[in-house]
Short mmCIF file of C-alpha atoms and ligand atoms in Angstrom, two decimals:
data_model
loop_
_atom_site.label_atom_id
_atom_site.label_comp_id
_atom_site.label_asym_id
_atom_site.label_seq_id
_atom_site.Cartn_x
_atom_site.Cartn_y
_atom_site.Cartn_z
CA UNK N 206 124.46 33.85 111.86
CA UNK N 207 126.37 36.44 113.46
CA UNK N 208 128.31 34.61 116.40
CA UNK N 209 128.44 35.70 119.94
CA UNK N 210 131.93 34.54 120.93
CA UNK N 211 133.08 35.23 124.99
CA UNK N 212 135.83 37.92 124.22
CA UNK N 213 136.64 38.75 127.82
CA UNK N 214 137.99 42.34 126.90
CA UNK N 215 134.45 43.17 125.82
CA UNK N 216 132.83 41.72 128.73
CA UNK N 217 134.98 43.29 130.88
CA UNK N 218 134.83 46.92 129.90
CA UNK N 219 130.36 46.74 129.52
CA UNK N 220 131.06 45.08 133.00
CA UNK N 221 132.91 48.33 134.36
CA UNK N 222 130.33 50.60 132.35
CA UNK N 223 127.92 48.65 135.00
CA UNK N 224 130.07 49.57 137.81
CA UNK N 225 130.03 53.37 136.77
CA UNK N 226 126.24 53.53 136.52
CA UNK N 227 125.40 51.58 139.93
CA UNK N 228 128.85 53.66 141.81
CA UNK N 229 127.90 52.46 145.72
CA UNK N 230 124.12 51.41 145.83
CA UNK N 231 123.71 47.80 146.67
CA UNK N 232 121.12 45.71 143.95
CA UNK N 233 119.54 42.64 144.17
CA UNK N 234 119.07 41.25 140.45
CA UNK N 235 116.84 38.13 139.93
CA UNK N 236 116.47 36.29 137.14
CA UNK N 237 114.41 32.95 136.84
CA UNK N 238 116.41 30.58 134.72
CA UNK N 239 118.52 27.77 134.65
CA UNK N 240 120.28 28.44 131.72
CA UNK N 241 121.03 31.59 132.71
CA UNK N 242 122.67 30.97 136.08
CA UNK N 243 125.09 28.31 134.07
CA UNK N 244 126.32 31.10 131.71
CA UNK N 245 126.75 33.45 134.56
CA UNK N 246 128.77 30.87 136.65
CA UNK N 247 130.56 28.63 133.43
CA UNK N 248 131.87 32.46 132.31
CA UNK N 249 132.04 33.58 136.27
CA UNK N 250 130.24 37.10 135.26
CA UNK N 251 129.50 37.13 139.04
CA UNK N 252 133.51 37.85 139.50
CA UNK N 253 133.50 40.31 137.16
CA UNK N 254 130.56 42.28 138.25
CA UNK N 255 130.79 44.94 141.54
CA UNK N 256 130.15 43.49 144.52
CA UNK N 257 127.13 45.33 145.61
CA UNK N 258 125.52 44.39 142.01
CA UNK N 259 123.71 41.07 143.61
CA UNK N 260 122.39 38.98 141.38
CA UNK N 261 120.21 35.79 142.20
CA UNK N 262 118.55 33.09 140.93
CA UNK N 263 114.29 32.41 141.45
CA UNK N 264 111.96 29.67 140.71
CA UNK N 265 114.20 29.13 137.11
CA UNK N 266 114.75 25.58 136.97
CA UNK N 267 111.08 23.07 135.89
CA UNK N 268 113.03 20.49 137.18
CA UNK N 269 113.42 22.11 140.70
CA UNK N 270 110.18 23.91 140.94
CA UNK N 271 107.93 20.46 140.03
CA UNK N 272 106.75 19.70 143.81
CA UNK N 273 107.86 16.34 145.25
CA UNK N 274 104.42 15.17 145.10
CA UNK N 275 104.11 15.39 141.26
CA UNK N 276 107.54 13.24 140.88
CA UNK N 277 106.14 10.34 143.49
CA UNK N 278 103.41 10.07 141.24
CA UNK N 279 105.57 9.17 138.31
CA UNK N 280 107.37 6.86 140.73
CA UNK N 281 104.25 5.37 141.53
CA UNK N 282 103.42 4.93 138.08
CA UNK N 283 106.77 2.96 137.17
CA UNK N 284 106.40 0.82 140.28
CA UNK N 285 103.04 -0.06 138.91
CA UNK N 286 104.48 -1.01 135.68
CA UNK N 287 103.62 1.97 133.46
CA UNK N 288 106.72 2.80 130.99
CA UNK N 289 107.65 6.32 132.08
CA UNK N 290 109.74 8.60 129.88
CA UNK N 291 111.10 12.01 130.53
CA UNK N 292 113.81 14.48 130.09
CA UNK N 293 117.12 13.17 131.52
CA UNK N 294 117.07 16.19 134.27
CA UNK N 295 114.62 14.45 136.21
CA UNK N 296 115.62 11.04 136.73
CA UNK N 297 117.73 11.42 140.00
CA UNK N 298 115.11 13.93 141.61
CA UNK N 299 114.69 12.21 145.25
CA UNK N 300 110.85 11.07 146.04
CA UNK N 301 109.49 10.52 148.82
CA UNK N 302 111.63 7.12 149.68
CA UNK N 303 113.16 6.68 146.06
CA UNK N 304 113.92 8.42 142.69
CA UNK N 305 112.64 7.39 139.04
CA UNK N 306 116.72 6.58 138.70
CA UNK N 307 116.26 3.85 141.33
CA UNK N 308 113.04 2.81 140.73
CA UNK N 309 112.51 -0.65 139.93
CA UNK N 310 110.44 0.12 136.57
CA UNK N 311 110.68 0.89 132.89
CA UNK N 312 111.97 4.47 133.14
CA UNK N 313 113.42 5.97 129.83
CA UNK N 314 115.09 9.07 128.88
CA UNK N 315 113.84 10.92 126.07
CA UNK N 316 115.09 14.31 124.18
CA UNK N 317 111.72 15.54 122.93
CA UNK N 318 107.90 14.13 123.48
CA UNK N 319 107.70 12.82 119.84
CA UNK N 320 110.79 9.96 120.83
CA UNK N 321 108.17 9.14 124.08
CA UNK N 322 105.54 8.38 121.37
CA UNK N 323 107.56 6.31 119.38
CA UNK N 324 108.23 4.37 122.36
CA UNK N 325 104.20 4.12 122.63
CA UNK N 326 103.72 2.94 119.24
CA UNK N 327 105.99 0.02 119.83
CA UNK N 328 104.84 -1.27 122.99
CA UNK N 329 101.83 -2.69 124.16
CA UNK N 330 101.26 -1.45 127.88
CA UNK N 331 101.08 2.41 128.71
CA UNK N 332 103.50 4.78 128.17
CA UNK N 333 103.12 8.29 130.55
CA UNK N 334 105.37 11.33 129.44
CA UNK N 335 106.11 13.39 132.79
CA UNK N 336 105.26 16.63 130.65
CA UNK N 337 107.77 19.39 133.03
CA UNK N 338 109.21 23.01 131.70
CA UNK N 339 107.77 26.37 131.55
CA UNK N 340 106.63 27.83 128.34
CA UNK N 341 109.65 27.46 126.32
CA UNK N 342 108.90 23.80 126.36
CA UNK N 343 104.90 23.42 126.77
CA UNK N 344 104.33 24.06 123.46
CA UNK N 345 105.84 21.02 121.96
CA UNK N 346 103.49 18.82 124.40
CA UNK N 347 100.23 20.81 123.00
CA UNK N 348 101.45 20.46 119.27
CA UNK N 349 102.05 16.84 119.98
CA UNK N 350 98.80 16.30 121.64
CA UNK N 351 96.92 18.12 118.96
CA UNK N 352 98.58 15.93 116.43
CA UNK N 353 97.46 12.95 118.45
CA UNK N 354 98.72 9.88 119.74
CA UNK N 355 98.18 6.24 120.47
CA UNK N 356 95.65 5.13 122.98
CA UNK N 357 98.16 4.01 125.47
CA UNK N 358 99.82 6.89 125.89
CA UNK N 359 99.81 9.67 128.68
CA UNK N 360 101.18 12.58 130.14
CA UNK N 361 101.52 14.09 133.61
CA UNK N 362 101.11 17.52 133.50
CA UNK N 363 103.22 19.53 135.28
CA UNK N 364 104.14 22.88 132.53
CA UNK N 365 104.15 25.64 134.86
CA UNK N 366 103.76 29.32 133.85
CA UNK N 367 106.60 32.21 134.89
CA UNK N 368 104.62 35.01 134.95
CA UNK N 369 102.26 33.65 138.17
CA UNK N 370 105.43 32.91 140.00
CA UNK N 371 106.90 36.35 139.18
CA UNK N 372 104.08 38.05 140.69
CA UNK N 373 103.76 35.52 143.92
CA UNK N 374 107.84 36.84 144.48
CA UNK N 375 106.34 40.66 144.08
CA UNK N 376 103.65 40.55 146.19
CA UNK N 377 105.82 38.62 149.05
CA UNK N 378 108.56 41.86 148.74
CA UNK N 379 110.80 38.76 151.10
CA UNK N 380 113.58 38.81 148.43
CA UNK N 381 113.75 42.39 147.91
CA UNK N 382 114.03 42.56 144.09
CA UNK N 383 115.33 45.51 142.45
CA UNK N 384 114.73 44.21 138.76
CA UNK N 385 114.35 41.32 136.97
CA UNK N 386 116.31 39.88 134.12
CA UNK N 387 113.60 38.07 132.37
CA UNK N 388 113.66 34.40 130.72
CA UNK N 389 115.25 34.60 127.30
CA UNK N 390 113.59 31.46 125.40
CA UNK N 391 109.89 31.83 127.66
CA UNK N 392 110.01 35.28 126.74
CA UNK N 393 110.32 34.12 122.76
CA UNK N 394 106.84 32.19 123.40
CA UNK N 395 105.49 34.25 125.45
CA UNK N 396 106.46 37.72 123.98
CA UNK N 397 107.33 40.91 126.28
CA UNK N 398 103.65 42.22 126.74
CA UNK N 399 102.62 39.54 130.25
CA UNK N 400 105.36 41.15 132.16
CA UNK N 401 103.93 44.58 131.77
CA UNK N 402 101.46 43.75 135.18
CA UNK N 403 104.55 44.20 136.94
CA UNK N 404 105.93 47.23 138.53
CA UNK N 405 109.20 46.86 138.73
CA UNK N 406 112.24 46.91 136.19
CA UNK N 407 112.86 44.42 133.77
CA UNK N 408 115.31 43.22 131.11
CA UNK N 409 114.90 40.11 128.72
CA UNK N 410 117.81 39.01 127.75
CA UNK N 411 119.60 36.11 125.79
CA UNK N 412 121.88 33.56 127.10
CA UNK N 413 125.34 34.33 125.93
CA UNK N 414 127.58 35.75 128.45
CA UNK N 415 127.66 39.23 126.12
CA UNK N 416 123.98 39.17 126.23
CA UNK N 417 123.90 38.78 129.92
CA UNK N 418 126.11 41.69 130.59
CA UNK N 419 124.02 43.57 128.11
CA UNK N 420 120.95 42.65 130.02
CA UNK N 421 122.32 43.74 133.12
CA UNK N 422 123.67 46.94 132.15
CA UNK N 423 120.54 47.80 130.69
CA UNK N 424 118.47 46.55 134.03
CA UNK N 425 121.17 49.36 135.74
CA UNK N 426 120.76 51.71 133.87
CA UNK N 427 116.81 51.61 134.01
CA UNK N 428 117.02 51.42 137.83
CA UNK N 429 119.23 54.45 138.13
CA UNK N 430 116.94 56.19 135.95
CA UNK N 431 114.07 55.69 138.20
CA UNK N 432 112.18 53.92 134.91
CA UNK N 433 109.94 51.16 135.34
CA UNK N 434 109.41 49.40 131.82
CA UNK N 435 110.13 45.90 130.70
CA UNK N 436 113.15 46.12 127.99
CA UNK N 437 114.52 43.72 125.61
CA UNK N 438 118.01 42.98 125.12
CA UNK N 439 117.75 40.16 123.28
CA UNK N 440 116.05 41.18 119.95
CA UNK N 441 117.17 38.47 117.69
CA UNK N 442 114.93 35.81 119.29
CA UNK N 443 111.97 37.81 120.88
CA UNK N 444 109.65 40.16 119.25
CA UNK N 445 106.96 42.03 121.23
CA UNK N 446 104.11 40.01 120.77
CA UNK N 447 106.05 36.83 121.07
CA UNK N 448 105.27 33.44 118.67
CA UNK N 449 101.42 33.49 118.47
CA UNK N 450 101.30 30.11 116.52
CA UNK N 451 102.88 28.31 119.57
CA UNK N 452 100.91 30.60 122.02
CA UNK N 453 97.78 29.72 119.89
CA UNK N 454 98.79 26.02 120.40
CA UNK N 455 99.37 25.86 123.95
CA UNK N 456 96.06 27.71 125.09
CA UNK N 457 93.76 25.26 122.99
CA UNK N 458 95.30 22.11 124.88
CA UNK N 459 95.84 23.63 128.20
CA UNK N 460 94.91 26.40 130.68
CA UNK N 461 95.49 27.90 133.96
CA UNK N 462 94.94 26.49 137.38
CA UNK N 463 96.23 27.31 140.94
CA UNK N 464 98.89 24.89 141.81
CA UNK N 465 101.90 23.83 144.52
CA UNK N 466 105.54 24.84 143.48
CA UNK N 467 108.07 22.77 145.55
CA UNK N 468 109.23 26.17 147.56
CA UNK N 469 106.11 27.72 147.11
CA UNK N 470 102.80 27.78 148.95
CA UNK N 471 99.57 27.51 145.98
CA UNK N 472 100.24 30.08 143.19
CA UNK N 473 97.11 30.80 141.30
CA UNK N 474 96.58 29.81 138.04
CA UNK N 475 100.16 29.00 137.69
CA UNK N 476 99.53 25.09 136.30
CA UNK N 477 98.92 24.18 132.55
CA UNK N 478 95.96 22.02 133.29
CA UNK N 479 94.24 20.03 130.25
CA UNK N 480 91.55 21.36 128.34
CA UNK N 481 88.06 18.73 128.05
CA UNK N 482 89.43 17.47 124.51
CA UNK N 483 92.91 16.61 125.60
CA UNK N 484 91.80 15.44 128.87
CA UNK N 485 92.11 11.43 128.40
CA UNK N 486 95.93 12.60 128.13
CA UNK N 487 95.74 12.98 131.73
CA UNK N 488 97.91 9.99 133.50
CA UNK N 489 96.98 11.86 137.12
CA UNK N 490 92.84 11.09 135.80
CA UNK N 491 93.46 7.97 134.21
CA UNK N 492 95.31 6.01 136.47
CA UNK N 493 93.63 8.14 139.42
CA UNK N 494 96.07 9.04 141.17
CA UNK N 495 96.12 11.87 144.07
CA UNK N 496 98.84 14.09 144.58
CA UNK N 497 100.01 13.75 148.11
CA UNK N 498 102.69 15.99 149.56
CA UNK N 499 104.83 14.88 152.43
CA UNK N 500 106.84 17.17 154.32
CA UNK N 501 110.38 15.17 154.07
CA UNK N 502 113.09 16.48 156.76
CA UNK N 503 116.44 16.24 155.22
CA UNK N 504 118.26 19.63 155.56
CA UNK N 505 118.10 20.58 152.11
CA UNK N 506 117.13 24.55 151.29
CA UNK N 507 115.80 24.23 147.91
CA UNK N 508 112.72 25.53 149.24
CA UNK N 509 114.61 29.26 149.98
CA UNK N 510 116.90 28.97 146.96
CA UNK N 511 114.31 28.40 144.72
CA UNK N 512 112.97 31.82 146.24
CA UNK N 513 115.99 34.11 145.73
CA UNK N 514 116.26 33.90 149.88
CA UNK N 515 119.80 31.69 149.93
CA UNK N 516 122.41 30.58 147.43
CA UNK N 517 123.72 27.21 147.45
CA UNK N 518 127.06 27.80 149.77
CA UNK N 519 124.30 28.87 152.18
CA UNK N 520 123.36 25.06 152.86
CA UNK N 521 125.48 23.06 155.00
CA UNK N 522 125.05 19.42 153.42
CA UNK N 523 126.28 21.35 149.85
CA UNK N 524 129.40 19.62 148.41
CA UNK N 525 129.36 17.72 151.47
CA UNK N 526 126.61 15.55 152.15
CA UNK N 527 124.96 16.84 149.01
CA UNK N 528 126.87 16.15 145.83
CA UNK N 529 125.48 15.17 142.06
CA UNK N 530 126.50 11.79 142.50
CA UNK N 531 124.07 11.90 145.87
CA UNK N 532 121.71 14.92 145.44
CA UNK N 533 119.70 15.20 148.57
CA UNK N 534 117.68 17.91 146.73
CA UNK N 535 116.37 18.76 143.29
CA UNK N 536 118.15 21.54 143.13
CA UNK N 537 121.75 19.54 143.23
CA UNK N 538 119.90 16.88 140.21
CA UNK N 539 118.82 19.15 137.23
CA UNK N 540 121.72 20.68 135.25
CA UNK N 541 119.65 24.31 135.86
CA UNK N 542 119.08 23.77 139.34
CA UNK N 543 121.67 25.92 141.39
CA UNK N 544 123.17 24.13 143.40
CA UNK N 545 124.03 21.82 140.89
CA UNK N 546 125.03 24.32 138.26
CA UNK N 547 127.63 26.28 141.54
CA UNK N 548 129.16 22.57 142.04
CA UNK N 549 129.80 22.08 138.99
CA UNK N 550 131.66 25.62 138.05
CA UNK N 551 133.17 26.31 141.62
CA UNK N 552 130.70 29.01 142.46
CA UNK N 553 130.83 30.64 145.53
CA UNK N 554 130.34 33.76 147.23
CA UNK N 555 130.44 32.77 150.80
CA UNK N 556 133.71 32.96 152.17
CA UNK Q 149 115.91 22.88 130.44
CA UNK Q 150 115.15 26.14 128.51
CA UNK Q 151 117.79 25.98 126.47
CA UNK Q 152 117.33 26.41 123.06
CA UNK Q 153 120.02 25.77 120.55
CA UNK Q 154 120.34 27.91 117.35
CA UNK Q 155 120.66 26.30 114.01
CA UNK Q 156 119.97 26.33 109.89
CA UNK Q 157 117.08 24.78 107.73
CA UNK Q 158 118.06 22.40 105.37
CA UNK Q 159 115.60 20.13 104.28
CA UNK Q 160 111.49 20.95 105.00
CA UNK Q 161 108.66 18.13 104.39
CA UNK Q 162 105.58 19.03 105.66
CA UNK Q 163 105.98 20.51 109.48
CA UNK Q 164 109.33 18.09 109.57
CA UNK Q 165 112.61 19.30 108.87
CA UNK Q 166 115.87 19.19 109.26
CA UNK Q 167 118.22 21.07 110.73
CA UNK Q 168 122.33 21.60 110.84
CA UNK Q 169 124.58 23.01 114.04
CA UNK Q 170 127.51 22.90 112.49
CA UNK Q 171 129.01 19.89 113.02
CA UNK Q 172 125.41 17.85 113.74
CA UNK Q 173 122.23 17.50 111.60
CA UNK Q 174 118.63 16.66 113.37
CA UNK Q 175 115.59 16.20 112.43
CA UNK Q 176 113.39 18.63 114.51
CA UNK Q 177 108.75 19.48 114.00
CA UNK Q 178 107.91 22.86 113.04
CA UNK Q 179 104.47 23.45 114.36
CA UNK Q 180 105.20 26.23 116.14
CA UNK Q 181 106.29 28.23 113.17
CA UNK Q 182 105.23 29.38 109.70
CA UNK Q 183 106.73 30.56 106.83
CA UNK Q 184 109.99 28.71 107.33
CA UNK Q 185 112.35 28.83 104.43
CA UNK Q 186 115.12 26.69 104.08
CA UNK Q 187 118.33 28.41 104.97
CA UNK Q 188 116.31 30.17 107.98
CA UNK Q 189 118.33 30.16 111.18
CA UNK Q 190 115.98 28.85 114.29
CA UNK Q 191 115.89 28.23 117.59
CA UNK Q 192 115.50 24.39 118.22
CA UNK Q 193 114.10 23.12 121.81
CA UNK Q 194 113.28 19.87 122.82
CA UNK Q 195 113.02 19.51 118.91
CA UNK Q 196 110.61 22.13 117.65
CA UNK Q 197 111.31 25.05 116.20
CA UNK Q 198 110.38 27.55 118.64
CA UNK Q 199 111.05 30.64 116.75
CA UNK Q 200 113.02 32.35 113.69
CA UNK Q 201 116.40 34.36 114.59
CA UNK Q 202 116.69 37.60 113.03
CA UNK Q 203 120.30 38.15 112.02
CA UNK Q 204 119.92 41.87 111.55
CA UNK Q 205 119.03 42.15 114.99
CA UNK Q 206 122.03 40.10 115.86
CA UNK Q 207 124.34 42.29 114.26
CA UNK Q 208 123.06 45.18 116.03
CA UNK Q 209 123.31 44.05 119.65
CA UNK Q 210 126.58 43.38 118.61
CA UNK Q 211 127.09 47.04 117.43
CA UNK Q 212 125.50 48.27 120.37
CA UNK Q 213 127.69 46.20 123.01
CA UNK Q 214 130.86 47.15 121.11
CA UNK Q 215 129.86 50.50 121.03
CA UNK Q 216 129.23 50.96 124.39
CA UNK Q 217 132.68 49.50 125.11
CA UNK Q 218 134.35 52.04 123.62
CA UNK Q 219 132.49 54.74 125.29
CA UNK Q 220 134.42 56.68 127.39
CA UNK Q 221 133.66 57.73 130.92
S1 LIG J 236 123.02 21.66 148.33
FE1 LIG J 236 121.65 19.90 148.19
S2 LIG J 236 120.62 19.83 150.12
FE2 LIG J 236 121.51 21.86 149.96
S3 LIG J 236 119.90 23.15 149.07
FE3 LIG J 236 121.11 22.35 147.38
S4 LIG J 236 120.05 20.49 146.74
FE4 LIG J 236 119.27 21.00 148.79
#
């Protein structure tokens, strides 16, 4: 497979081709993933772009986004003695008065839903899955599902879909978004046709600092034009119509309801919910649990980052008070959430 | 959490496979896909398959990006 190595001549000269289509105007770019703010600040593409090119980070990181009272459940859960399993990106997310890290529980790190089943089949009392990630990742959870699994096992459901979130930013106009650089690996699943509702420029692109630039230039280049299409700059991993077998998949276990975003007020039908078959999945039904939010004052500004409306530096406990070893907020836990991803590379842009 | 790492096919049972990166093999589901050959190059997320790279379309961003370099103004 052809490889996409960082050859900073290359990146440098598409970065001034940038600079020569956007000359003085300022732009605000968002895009709405993780992975894409840690190539832009591991390769710092920020430093190489103009200054008035700004580009921001949204509601990109599952981890981040998954409201506080969705985590306190799981915490709940553990404390109750329910095995709980998860990605490692959530573990350290602070509840309400502790984190699944601290918990005193069986909490287990897992890299896919198929290890969390394993750990099902060899123990005797429940097992819940805390099911987070947009659509890049929902699909796994449906296939799983469909296959089936042991009686004792569960999962919260907290998949979230972009699109609904995308639209919630538009129809706010608080961020002032000139474009969008759209989610590489949701926009394999989900194909480039959903983003089509909106009316504003848009760019796929891939994750590779080239294919960021790329991205960008082309997001410029539509914007001076006056165009207003969704493009795709990253071709070798999404095709128009997306991967119907995992779309297919996901819709028959789950579909749409309005939900809480942490940072966000309800966004409708934003929330994979579980279908009638799949519903003795849910942990949230079985165990009855209600999802409580509490308003928890700590400083942190998640909430705005999460929105495109501040950057980490913005935040007075960052690197200070706030650190990985002691996030105060998601956003400082999850290796796509912001804040942590600027700590870790030295991002800044305040002076 | 949306990363998605690209790899090769090398051994298909059923909807289980395995796959190499290089320097690392793992076993990964393919549900989401069909028609996967061994020697296909996929992306691999939380370990599924999530979708078949095209490497023609690889080598043409490429073309395009170094193409565009050598524009001049
Ligand atoms: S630095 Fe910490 S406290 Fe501040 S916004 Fe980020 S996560 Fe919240």
């Amino acid at each position: 497979m052809q490889k996409y190595e960082f050859e900073r001549g290359l990146a440098q000269k598409i970065a001034s081709k940038i600079a020569e289509l956007i000359k003085d105007e300022e732009l605000t770019i968002m895009h709405v993933c993780g992975t894409h703010e840690v190539s832009i600040a591991r390769y710092g593409l920020r430093h190489l772009l103009p200054k008035n090119l700004h580009v921001i980070m949204g509601p990109g990181c599952p981890v981040c986004i998954t409201p506080q009272s969705e985590v306190d459940a799981s915490i709940k859960l553990a404390e109750d003695g329910v095995t709980i399993t998860t990605f490692g990106d959530l573990l350290k997310v602070p509840g309400r008065n502790t984190s699944l890290a601290d918990v005193e529980g069986d909490v287990r790190m897992v890299q896919s839903i198929d290890k969390a089943v394993e750990i099902a089949e060899k123990v005797k009392n429940d097992v819940v899955f805390f099911a987070v990630g947009f659509e890049t990742t929902a699909p796994s959870t449906a296939a799983l599902l469909k296959r089936g699994a042991p009686e004792n096992f569960f999962i919260i459901p907290s998949h979230r879909y972009i699109p609904p979130a995308m639209r919630w930013l538009l129809s706010q106009g608080d961020a002032n978004i000139d474009g969008f650089i759209l989610p590489g690996h949701v926009s394999t699943i989900i194909g480039v046709r959903p983003y089509r509702e909106f009316s504003v420029p848009q760019v796929i692109a891939g994750f590779e600092p080239l294919d960021i630039l790329y991205g960008l230039y082309m997001l410029v280049k539509q914007i001076k034009e006056g165009r207003c299409e969704v493009e795709n700059a990253y071709t070798r991993a999404v095709r128009e119509e997306g991967n119907p077998v995992a779309q297919k998949i996901m819709n028959e276990v789950f579909y749409p309801i309005d939900s809480e975003w942490r940072g966000f007020p309800l966004i409708e039908k934003s929330r994979m919910a579980l279908r009638e078959e799949y519903e003795r999945f849910d942990a949230l039904e079985h165990f009855q649990i209600k999802l409580e939010s509490v308003k928890k004052e700590t400083g942190c500004i998640c909430e705005k980052v999460l929105r495109g409306l501040a950057v980490p530096d913005d935040c007075k406990l960052f690197a200070k008070k706030c650190t990985p070893q002691h996030p105060v907020g998601p956003c400082m836990v999850s290796f796509e959430g912001a804040c942590r991803i600027w700590f870790k590379y030295g991002e800044r842009i305040r002076e | 959490m949306c990363l998605a790492i690209p790899a090769k096919i090398v051994e298909i049972e059923g909807k289980d496979a395995v796959v190499d990166y290089g320097e690392l093999k793992q076993k990964i589901r393919l549900d989401l896909l069909e028609d996967v050959k061994i020697g296909d190059y996929v992306l691999v997320h939380v370990g599924y398959a999530i979708q078949k790279l095209d490497e023609e379309e690889a080598k043409e961003t490429l073309r395009i990006l170094e193409e565009l370099a050598s524009l001049e103004e």
